[in-house]
Amino acid sequence: MEALRDVDPAQIGAHALLARLGAGGMGQVYLGRSPGGRLVAVKVIRDEITGHPEALARFRREAETVRAVRSAYTANLIDASLAAAPYWLATEYVAGPTLGHAVAERGGLPADTCRRLFAALAEGLASVHAYGVTHRDLKPQNVILGAQGPQLIDFGIARGVGETALTQDGQAPGTPGYTAPEVLLGAEAGPAADVFALGATLAYAATGRPPFGTGVATTVSYRAVHEPVDVAGVEPALAGLIEACVAKDPAVRPGLREVIARCGVRDALIDDPVYVGLGALGEAVPVHEMRTQGPGPARGYTPTQGVVAAASPKRGRTGVWVAAGVALAVVGAVAVWKLPLGGQGGQGGADDRAVGGRTPSGQSPSGQVPAGQVPAGQGPAGQGPAGQGPAGQGPAGQSSGGPAAQSPAGPPTYIRQTEPNLDDYNPVLGDCTRGEQETGILDMQTALPRSLDDPGLKSGKVEIGYRVKDALPDAPPYYVAVVVKPQHEVDENGRSTGVTDNRQLGFVARARDLYEGDEKQWKLITYPDDFSMQLNGKTVKAPPLSQDPGGWTVVFRHAVSDAEHKSILCDGFDSGPQKG
């Protein structure tokens, strides 16, 4: 840990900076303090590589990966800003030295300590692999020896199954001496490559020496492909496990469960006196800012942003959500949720499904009906097909009843209220109180603003993004309607009534097929532009955020018809301090 320099900012986003934690190829890492006093590690990408598309893609993927992986062995993502320089992400801060630093200071660790550490790291990797992610850069410098156990850090080149690898200058990903032979020879880095890196990392922990010696990268990599790992002096059984993990053939390496079993751990790592002693090699955490000179300029929060590629033909759908290369203002941090498999989404064919998204000019693409307007053959927004009468809401947002009114040609245009909406976002806790909901197995990602400094919140327009990850091929339509609900109920003129127990459905955007287009493309909608409510047979336009400052609830609902829909996830955002 180092004191801040005069070139370092005093603040990144909402986080006050206290000290420098270290630096790497991507950028500088700082120790920060959140407004509520929580310690965070803030990684800021270096200015000189902010114009490099590959570097930015790698940094954005790191934020996405850390958000997706929820494990006792990884630090959770707290905040991120990926739209414009300075690009940064903030994770939980874990106090403790890296394994690399601890071994460099102390020397090789006893065999029993190594076994306990081996088992803990294997368990940590297994938890990461369970999310379909390979770390791809496990090494002693990326293991923090925390008080409750080791933590895996730096997912800058981690990769989900099926994602495109990001390398630099044609080199294999990872670090020489810890990168598996098959990766060095051009193969993809799968879970077995992480097992190799685990074995090499424990070889270093047990000996205090680099597992394949020192020298230039090409020399070390050559040894990793052709020569045995250095385990001279290591207890035979432990040496045998290390050698099994670093086998040249990935097919013969043990799985992580076998590694754990072979370690034979019978007590907790944190009860190991040597491991506990390693914590003393860490540095004291400063309470206040450490700076050698005057404070640098403050840097504010900037929103998350994704760049959408051209639509992939693999799903066989006719719709395309957004034009290739358009920068999306997907504000806030990305969340990952589990979703049911598709189905029950309408009877129309692909040609009948809505085409969502926006063109660079901000206009709806051909075939999309703007919020509040009426597609051919249907009544006003939120009602059934023409001639069936209104499907509005009664007093206090209750449904006036009536049969489900879904056009047989596709999804429901707008959903209507049939029961109280109990989903409610608490901005203080950052969590939702949930009503009835569906559960399932597919990954859905959402993006919302996460800071009061977000430009969208300041301008009064909130961009809401969602997409599915790793969708099954040819999955049936799965229509999703997004609902935004203020804290207070509204009347027929859209004004707040003062009723704080808001059980109205909320303001609704038209339903869209979650699987439409390429799975990596974001579906975007804007509040208040794309939202309206049906109340007592009247279409009520969504009010501005300034009308009801505080917590706004965002609900994603699976819509089978205009009257049959269920919450699949709930989130929200804080629009600012409440008045009075």
mmCIF file of C-alpha atoms in Angstrom, residues 101-262:
data_model
loop_
_atom_site.group_PDB
_atom_site.id
_atom_site.type_symbol
_atom_site.label_atom_id
_atom_site.label_comp_id
_atom_site.label_asym_id
_atom_site.label_seq_id
_atom_site.Cartn_x
_atom_site.Cartn_y
_atom_site.Cartn_z
ATOM 1 C CA HIS A 101 3.802 -11.185 -1.265
ATOM 2 C CA ALA A 102 3.415 -13.523 1.725
ATOM 3 C CA VAL A 103 5.613 -16.256 0.243
ATOM 4 C CA ALA A 104 8.209 -13.737 -0.931
ATOM 5 C CA GLU A 105 8.432 -12.446 2.643
ATOM 6 C CA ARG A 106 8.219 -15.740 4.529
ATOM 7 C CA GLY A 107 9.380 -18.413 2.086
ATOM 8 C CA GLY A 108 7.722 -21.721 1.243
ATOM 9 C CA LEU A 109 4.794 -22.828 3.418
ATOM 10 C CA PRO A 110 4.516 -26.111 5.379
ATOM 11 C CA ALA A 111 2.842 -29.048 3.624
ATOM 12 C CA ASP A 112 -0.217 -29.038 5.923
ATOM 13 C CA THR A 113 -0.815 -25.328 5.329
ATOM 14 C CA CYS A 114 -0.413 -25.867 1.585
ATOM 15 C CA ARG A 115 -3.007 -28.655 1.610
ATOM 16 C CA ARG A 116 -5.541 -26.477 3.400
ATOM 17 C CA LEU A 117 -4.831 -23.600 1.037
ATOM 18 C CA PHE A 118 -4.949 -25.980 -1.949
ATOM 19 C CA ALA A 119 -8.389 -27.234 -0.933
ATOM 20 C CA ALA A 120 -9.741 -23.733 -0.270
ATOM 21 C CA LEU A 121 -8.578 -22.408 -3.637
ATOM 22 C CA ALA A 122 -9.941 -25.488 -5.423
ATOM 23 C CA GLU A 123 -13.298 -24.860 -3.769
ATOM 24 C CA GLY A 124 -13.126 -21.222 -4.819
ATOM 25 C CA LEU A 125 -12.407 -22.137 -8.439
ATOM 26 C CA ALA A 126 -15.246 -24.672 -8.391
ATOM 27 C CA SER A 127 -17.650 -21.944 -7.266
ATOM 28 C CA VAL A 128 -16.466 -19.725 -10.128
ATOM 29 C CA HIS A 129 -16.747 -22.554 -12.660
ATOM 30 C CA ALA A 130 -20.315 -23.184 -11.481
ATOM 31 C CA TYR A 131 -21.186 -19.834 -13.091
ATOM 32 C CA GLY A 132 -19.692 -20.970 -16.391
ATOM 33 C CA VAL A 133 -16.617 -18.749 -15.930
ATOM 34 C CA THR A 134 -12.945 -19.678 -16.154
ATOM 35 C CA HIS A 135 -10.533 -17.362 -14.352
ATOM 36 C CA ARG A 136 -7.647 -17.814 -16.848
ATOM 37 C CA ASP A 137 -5.102 -15.864 -14.786
ATOM 38 C CA LEU A 138 -4.813 -17.606 -11.433
ATOM 39 C CA LYS A 139 -1.385 -16.939 -9.896
ATOM 40 C CA PRO A 140 0.006 -16.028 -6.451
ATOM 41 C CA GLN A 141 -0.488 -12.301 -7.089
ATOM 42 C CA ASN A 142 -4.199 -12.873 -7.729
ATOM 43 C CA VAL A 143 -4.870 -14.642 -4.421
ATOM 44 C CA ILE A 144 -5.506 -12.497 -1.348
ATOM 45 C CA LEU A 145 -5.043 -14.226 2.007
ATOM 46 C CA GLY A 146 -8.088 -12.809 3.778
ATOM 47 C CA ALA A 147 -9.003 -13.373 7.403
ATOM 48 C CA GLN A 148 -11.849 -15.725 6.456
ATOM 49 C CA GLY A 149 -9.940 -17.509 3.715
ATOM 50 C CA PRO A 150 -8.381 -16.825 0.313
ATOM 51 C CA GLN A 151 -10.034 -14.562 -2.239
ATOM 52 C CA LEU A 152 -9.642 -14.766 -6.013
ATOM 53 C CA ILE A 153 -9.161 -11.384 -7.663
ATOM 54 C CA ASP A 154 -8.490 -9.868 -11.089
ATOM 55 C CA PHE A 155 -11.001 -11.330 -13.529
ATOM 56 C CA GLY A 156 -9.705 -9.084 -16.316
ATOM 57 C CA ILE A 157 -9.287 -11.964 -18.749
ATOM 58 C CA ALA A 158 -11.857 -14.321 -17.238
ATOM 59 C CA ARG A 159 -14.220 -15.753 -19.805
ATOM 60 C CA GLY A 160 -17.641 -17.346 -19.859
ATOM 61 C CA VAL A 161 -18.312 -20.487 -21.846
ATOM 62 C CA GLY A 162 -18.743 -19.651 -25.516
ATOM 63 C CA GLU A 163 -17.360 -16.117 -25.267
ATOM 64 C CA THR A 164 -14.637 -14.868 -27.559
ATOM 65 C CA ALA A 165 -11.152 -14.825 -26.054
ATOM 66 C CA LEU A 166 -9.411 -11.481 -25.660
ATOM 67 C CA THR A 167 -5.640 -11.585 -25.984
ATOM 68 C CA GLN A 168 -3.005 -8.955 -26.458
ATOM 69 C CA ASP A 169 -0.539 -8.786 -29.341
ATOM 70 C CA GLY A 170 -1.413 -12.351 -30.306
ATOM 71 C CA GLN A 171 -0.085 -13.749 -27.039
ATOM 72 C CA ALA A 172 -1.817 -16.422 -25.033
ATOM 73 C CA PRO A 173 -3.844 -15.141 -22.081
ATOM 74 C CA GLY A 174 -2.483 -15.521 -18.565
ATOM 75 C CA THR A 175 0.954 -15.290 -16.972
ATOM 76 C CA PRO A 176 4.045 -17.279 -18.083
ATOM 77 C CA GLY A 177 4.705 -20.099 -15.635
ATOM 78 C CA TYR A 178 1.003 -20.360 -14.712
ATOM 79 C CA THR A 179 -0.570 -20.619 -18.158
ATOM 80 C CA ALA A 180 -1.421 -24.169 -19.236
ATOM 81 C CA PRO A 181 0.487 -25.787 -22.139
ATOM 82 C CA GLU A 182 -2.630 -26.215 -24.276
ATOM 83 C CA VAL A 183 -3.343 -22.483 -24.018
ATOM 84 C CA LEU A 184 0.242 -21.627 -24.923
ATOM 85 C CA LEU A 185 -0.160 -23.860 -27.970
ATOM 86 C CA GLY A 186 -3.311 -22.070 -29.103
ATOM 87 C CA ALA A 187 -6.184 -24.029 -27.549
ATOM 88 C CA GLU A 188 -9.026 -22.483 -25.575
ATOM 89 C CA ALA A 189 -8.589 -22.012 -21.836
ATOM 90 C CA GLY A 190 -11.112 -24.279 -20.145
ATOM 91 C CA PRO A 191 -11.551 -25.349 -16.515
ATOM 92 C CA ALA A 192 -8.577 -27.715 -16.813
ATOM 93 C CA ALA A 193 -6.347 -24.703 -17.529
ATOM 94 C CA ASP A 194 -7.408 -23.240 -14.191
ATOM 95 C CA VAL A 195 -6.447 -26.541 -12.537
ATOM 96 C CA PHE A 196 -2.985 -26.220 -14.092
ATOM 97 C CA ALA A 197 -2.662 -22.676 -12.753
ATOM 98 C CA LEU A 198 -3.809 -23.886 -9.339
ATOM 99 C CA GLY A 199 -1.086 -26.538 -9.268
ATOM 100 C CA ALA A 200 1.559 -24.056 -10.382
ATOM 101 C CA THR A 201 0.395 -21.574 -7.733
ATOM 102 C CA LEU A 202 0.674 -24.199 -4.988
ATOM 103 C CA ALA A 203 4.097 -25.223 -6.270
ATOM 104 C CA TYR A 204 5.193 -21.647 -5.644
ATOM 105 C CA ALA A 205 3.516 -21.633 -2.219
ATOM 106 C CA ALA A 206 5.271 -24.857 -1.198
ATOM 107 C CA THR A 207 8.749 -24.015 -2.503
ATOM 108 C CA GLY A 208 8.931 -20.244 -2.570
ATOM 109 C CA ARG A 209 10.258 -20.536 -6.145
ATOM 110 C CA PRO A 210 8.616 -19.855 -9.519
ATOM 111 C CA PRO A 211 7.143 -23.192 -10.672
ATOM 112 C CA PHE A 212 8.979 -23.208 -14.007
ATOM 113 C CA GLY A 213 11.952 -21.036 -13.143
ATOM 114 C CA THR A 214 12.795 -17.495 -14.131
ATOM 115 C CA GLY A 215 13.793 -15.792 -17.367
ATOM 116 C CA VAL A 216 12.097 -14.170 -20.314
ATOM 117 C CA ALA A 217 8.481 -15.091 -21.002
ATOM 118 C CA THR A 218 9.246 -17.354 -23.952
ATOM 119 C CA THR A 219 11.777 -19.373 -21.939
ATOM 120 C CA VAL A 220 9.415 -19.835 -18.986
ATOM 121 C CA SER A 221 6.557 -20.785 -21.305
ATOM 122 C CA TYR A 222 8.752 -23.324 -23.095
ATOM 123 C CA ARG A 223 9.492 -24.995 -19.761
ATOM 124 C CA ALA A 224 5.789 -25.085 -18.902
ATOM 125 C CA VAL A 225 5.085 -26.961 -22.133
ATOM 126 C CA HIS A 226 8.066 -29.346 -22.109
ATOM 127 C CA GLU A 227 9.633 -29.603 -18.656
ATOM 128 C CA PRO A 228 8.457 -30.794 -15.217
ATOM 129 C CA VAL A 229 7.341 -28.421 -12.501
ATOM 130 C CA ASP A 230 9.827 -27.575 -9.730
ATOM 131 C CA VAL A 231 8.702 -29.404 -6.575
ATOM 132 C CA ALA A 232 12.129 -30.229 -5.209
ATOM 133 C CA GLY A 233 11.968 -30.655 -1.426
ATOM 134 C CA VAL A 234 8.155 -30.776 -1.266
ATOM 135 C CA GLU A 235 6.526 -33.511 0.817
ATOM 136 C CA PRO A 236 5.918 -36.451 -1.613
ATOM 137 C CA ALA A 237 2.132 -36.686 -1.417
ATOM 138 C CA LEU A 238 1.722 -32.934 -1.882
ATOM 139 C CA ALA A 239 4.284 -32.947 -4.703
ATOM 140 C CA GLY A 240 2.345 -35.742 -6.402
ATOM 141 C CA LEU A 241 -0.894 -33.722 -6.288
ATOM 142 C CA ILE A 242 0.837 -30.656 -7.686
ATOM 143 C CA GLU A 243 2.360 -32.718 -10.504
ATOM 144 C CA ALA A 244 -1.039 -34.214 -11.315
ATOM 145 C CA CYS A 245 -2.570 -30.738 -11.582
ATOM 146 C CA VAL A 246 0.164 -29.469 -13.926
ATOM 147 C CA ALA A 247 0.087 -32.518 -16.213
ATOM 148 C CA LYS A 248 0.815 -31.505 -19.802
ATOM 149 C CA ASP A 249 -2.342 -33.266 -21.028
ATOM 150 C CA PRO A 250 -5.430 -31.450 -19.702
ATOM 151 C CA ALA A 251 -7.469 -34.647 -19.974
ATOM 152 C CA VAL A 252 -5.489 -36.369 -17.213
ATOM 153 C CA ARG A 253 -5.544 -33.521 -14.716
ATOM 154 C CA PRO A 254 -7.763 -34.146 -11.698
ATOM 155 C CA GLY A 255 -11.060 -32.341 -11.314
ATOM 156 C CA LEU A 256 -11.444 -29.829 -8.521
ATOM 157 C CA ARG A 257 -13.494 -32.205 -6.381
ATOM 158 C CA GLU A 258 -10.727 -34.777 -6.624
ATOM 159 C CA VAL A 259 -8.165 -32.130 -5.670
ATOM 160 C CA ILE A 260 -10.167 -31.281 -2.557
ATOM 161 C CA ALA A 261 -10.550 -34.953 -1.637
ATOM 162 C CA ARG A 262 -6.835 -35.638 -2.083
#
